Amino acid sequence: MPKRIKFGHGYYYIVTPEELRDNRMKGKKVVLEGTVDGKPLIEFLPMELPSYRTSFSLDGLRVEFAGAVPLSRGEWVRVYGVFIGHTIVARAIETEGAVFTTEE
């Protein structure tokens, strides 16, 4: 198993994109670093409780975050989240300038 680090209230496995593509980390808390591929999409969701969702690609893997994160193509990020197949549901996104988190 890969090394783990503590962030917030939990421990996350430090992984590479190749380890995630093998699908052995499905359902685990993971942390992944890299640069944003393409343009991130920030959506406004005007349901019962208005909210935002940010989605982008990181080394070919989809990342979704419940909130608005001002990212741009080529920006370095560290993503903390749960791997659910080909997508990481992010609980925190760290950029060079800030850390964006959601409730657990």
PDB file of C-alpha atoms in Angstrom:
ATOM      1  CA  MET A   1       0.000   0.000   0.000  1.00  0.00           C
ATOM      2  CA  PRO A   2       1.176   3.544  -0.684  1.00  0.00           C
ATOM      3  CA  LYS A   3       2.182   5.984   2.063  1.00  0.00           C
ATOM      4  CA  ARG A   4      -0.523   7.919   3.905  1.00  0.00           C
ATOM      5  CA  ILE A   5      -0.751  11.500   5.116  1.00  0.00           C
ATOM      6  CA  LYS A   6      -3.189  13.127   7.525  1.00  0.00           C
ATOM      7  CA  PHE A   7      -5.417  15.935   6.313  1.00  0.00           C
ATOM      8  CA  GLY A   8      -8.322  17.265   8.333  1.00  0.00           C
ATOM      9  CA  HIS A   9      -9.991  14.388  10.155  1.00  0.00           C
ATOM     10  CA  GLY A  10      -8.691  11.539   8.009  1.00  0.00           C
ATOM     11  CA  TYR A  11      -5.754   9.815   6.381  1.00  0.00           C
ATOM     12  CA  TYR A  12      -5.238   9.827   2.613  1.00  0.00           C
ATOM     13  CA  TYR A  13      -3.112   7.502   0.464  1.00  0.00           C
ATOM     14  CA  ILE A  14      -0.506   9.314  -1.651  1.00  0.00           C
ATOM     15  CA  VAL A  15      -1.030   7.901  -5.153  1.00  0.00           C
ATOM     16  CA  THR A  16      -0.019   8.377  -8.771  1.00  0.00           C
ATOM     17  CA  PRO A  17      -2.423   8.470 -11.731  1.00  0.00           C
ATOM     18  CA  GLU A  18      -1.152   5.036 -12.808  1.00  0.00           C
ATOM     19  CA  GLU A  19      -2.095   3.521  -9.435  1.00  0.00           C
ATOM     20  CA  LEU A  20      -5.608   4.932  -9.800  1.00  0.00           C
ATOM     21  CA  ARG A  21      -5.995   3.634 -13.350  1.00  0.00           C
ATOM     22  CA  ASP A  22      -5.322   0.099 -12.018  1.00  0.00           C
ATOM     23  CA  ASN A  23      -8.599   0.517 -10.032  1.00  0.00           C
ATOM     24  CA  ARG A  24      -7.131  -1.016  -6.851  1.00  0.00           C
ATOM     25  CA  MET A  25      -7.809   2.166  -4.850  1.00  0.00           C
ATOM     26  CA  LYS A  26     -11.554   2.296  -5.575  1.00  0.00           C
ATOM     27  CA  GLY A  27     -13.458   3.632  -2.548  1.00  0.00           C
ATOM     28  CA  LYS A  28     -10.284   4.778  -0.760  1.00  0.00           C
ATOM     29  CA  LYS A  29      -9.302   8.274   0.353  1.00  0.00           C
ATOM     30  CA  VAL A  30      -6.491   9.440  -1.928  1.00  0.00           C
ATOM     31  CA  VAL A  31      -4.325  12.492  -2.524  1.00  0.00           C
ATOM     32  CA  LEU A  32      -3.058  13.292  -6.014  1.00  0.00           C
ATOM     33  CA  GLU A  33      -0.854  16.131  -7.295  1.00  0.00           C
ATOM     34  CA  GLY A  34      -0.592  17.450 -10.818  1.00  0.00           C
ATOM     35  CA  THR A  35      -1.520  20.170 -13.262  1.00  0.00           C
ATOM     36  CA  VAL A  36      -5.016  20.929 -14.506  1.00  0.00           C
ATOM     37  CA  ASP A  37      -5.712  19.609 -18.033  1.00  0.00           C
ATOM     38  CA  GLY A  38      -7.948  21.813 -20.161  1.00  0.00           C
ATOM     39  CA  LYS A  39     -10.407  24.402 -18.864  1.00  0.00           C
ATOM     40  CA  PRO A  40     -12.160  23.663 -15.553  1.00  0.00           C
ATOM     41  CA  LEU A  41     -15.962  23.869 -15.561  1.00  0.00           C
ATOM     42  CA  ILE A  42     -17.664  25.788 -12.740  1.00  0.00           C
ATOM     43  CA  GLU A  43     -21.425  25.159 -12.683  1.00  0.00           C
ATOM     44  CA  PHE A  44     -24.111  27.014 -10.752  1.00  0.00           C
ATOM     45  CA  LEU A  45     -26.741  24.549  -9.469  1.00  0.00           C
ATOM     46  CA  PRO A  46     -29.937  26.497  -8.659  1.00  0.00           C
ATOM     47  CA  MET A  47     -31.800  23.644  -6.929  1.00  0.00           C
ATOM     48  CA  GLU A  48     -33.385  23.937  -3.443  1.00  0.00           C
ATOM     49  CA  LEU A  49     -30.115  25.158  -1.898  1.00  0.00           C
ATOM     50  CA  PRO A  50     -28.095  27.048  -4.519  1.00  0.00           C
ATOM     51  CA  SER A  51     -24.544  25.779  -4.843  1.00  0.00           C
ATOM     52  CA  TYR A  52     -21.615  25.436  -7.225  1.00  0.00           C
ATOM     53  CA  ARG A  53     -19.714  22.454  -8.616  1.00  0.00           C
ATOM     54  CA  THR A  54     -16.213  22.574 -10.092  1.00  0.00           C
ATOM     55  CA  SER A  55     -15.038  19.775 -12.364  1.00  0.00           C
ATOM     56  CA  PHE A  56     -11.761  19.366 -14.223  1.00  0.00           C
ATOM     57  CA  SER A  57      -9.292  16.782 -15.456  1.00  0.00           C
ATOM     58  CA  LEU A  58      -6.051  15.990 -13.624  1.00  0.00           C
ATOM     59  CA  ASP A  59      -3.628  13.738 -15.509  1.00  0.00           C
ATOM     60  CA  GLY A  60      -6.563  12.223 -17.395  1.00  0.00           C
ATOM     61  CA  LEU A  61      -8.685  11.595 -14.277  1.00  0.00           C
ATOM     62  CA  ARG A  62     -11.914  13.507 -13.641  1.00  0.00           C
ATOM     63  CA  VAL A  63     -12.135  15.546 -10.423  1.00  0.00           C
ATOM     64  CA  GLU A  64     -15.410  16.904  -9.010  1.00  0.00           C
ATOM     65  CA  PHE A  65     -15.625  19.373  -6.126  1.00  0.00           C
ATOM     66  CA  ALA A  66     -18.750  20.735  -4.398  1.00  0.00           C
ATOM     67  CA  GLY A  67     -17.888  24.423  -4.559  1.00  0.00           C
ATOM     68  CA  ALA A  68     -16.401  27.111  -6.790  1.00  0.00           C
ATOM     69  CA  VAL A  69     -12.620  26.936  -7.185  1.00  0.00           C
ATOM     70  CA  PRO A  70     -10.970  29.538  -9.430  1.00  0.00           C
ATOM     71  CA  LEU A  71      -8.603  27.295 -11.416  1.00  0.00           C
ATOM     72  CA  SER A  72      -7.006  27.677 -14.814  1.00  0.00           C
ATOM     73  CA  ARG A  73      -5.388  25.354 -17.328  1.00  0.00           C
ATOM     74  CA  GLY A  74      -1.858  24.297 -16.326  1.00  0.00           C
ATOM     75  CA  GLU A  75      -2.248  25.305 -12.671  1.00  0.00           C
ATOM     76  CA  TRP A  76      -0.674  23.003 -10.065  1.00  0.00           C
ATOM     77  CA  VAL A  77      -3.133  21.440  -7.609  1.00  0.00           C
ATOM     78  CA  ARG A  78      -3.170  18.825  -4.865  1.00  0.00           C
ATOM     79  CA  VAL A  79      -6.522  17.030  -4.592  1.00  0.00           C
ATOM     80  CA  TYR A  80      -7.737  15.201  -1.464  1.00  0.00           C
ATOM     81  CA  GLY A  81     -10.766  13.005  -2.055  1.00  0.00           C
ATOM     82  CA  VAL A  82     -12.389   9.623  -2.533  1.00  0.00           C
ATOM     83  CA  PHE A  83     -11.675   7.646  -5.713  1.00  0.00           C
ATOM     84  CA  ILE A  84     -14.872   6.172  -7.180  1.00  0.00           C
ATOM     85  CA  GLY A  85     -13.780   4.611 -10.444  1.00  0.00           C
ATOM     86  CA  HIS A  86     -12.612   7.120 -13.037  1.00  0.00           C
ATOM     87  CA  THR A  87     -13.517  10.114 -10.848  1.00  0.00           C
ATOM     88  CA  ILE A  88     -12.134  11.631  -7.667  1.00  0.00           C
ATOM     89  CA  VAL A  89     -14.807  13.276  -5.521  1.00  0.00           C
ATOM     90  CA  ALA A  90     -12.687  15.975  -3.909  1.00  0.00           C
ATOM     91  CA  ARG A  91     -13.049  17.013  -0.282  1.00  0.00           C
ATOM     92  CA  ALA A  92     -10.229  19.557  -0.544  1.00  0.00           C
ATOM     93  CA  ILE A  93      -8.253  21.211  -3.336  1.00  0.00           C
ATOM     94  CA  GLU A  94      -4.954  22.900  -2.566  1.00  0.00           C
ATOM     95  CA  THR A  95      -3.518  25.425  -5.031  1.00  0.00           C
ATOM     96  CA  GLU A  96      -0.407  27.564  -4.760  1.00  0.00           C
ATOM     97  CA  GLY A  97      -2.510  30.376  -3.301  1.00  0.00           C
ATOM     98  CA  ALA A  98      -5.236  28.725  -1.181  1.00  0.00           C
ATOM     99  CA  VAL A  99      -6.883  25.576   0.182  1.00  0.00           C
ATOM    100  CA  PHE A 100     -10.558  24.989  -0.671  1.00  0.00           C
ATOM    101  CA  THR A 101     -12.478  22.484   1.487  1.00  0.00           C
ATOM    102  CA  THR A 102     -15.960  21.017   1.870  1.00  0.00           C
ATOM    103  CA  GLU A 103     -17.621  19.522   4.922  1.00  0.00           C
ATOM    104  CA  GLU A 104     -17.070  15.825   5.579  1.00  0.00           C
TER     105      GLU A 104
END
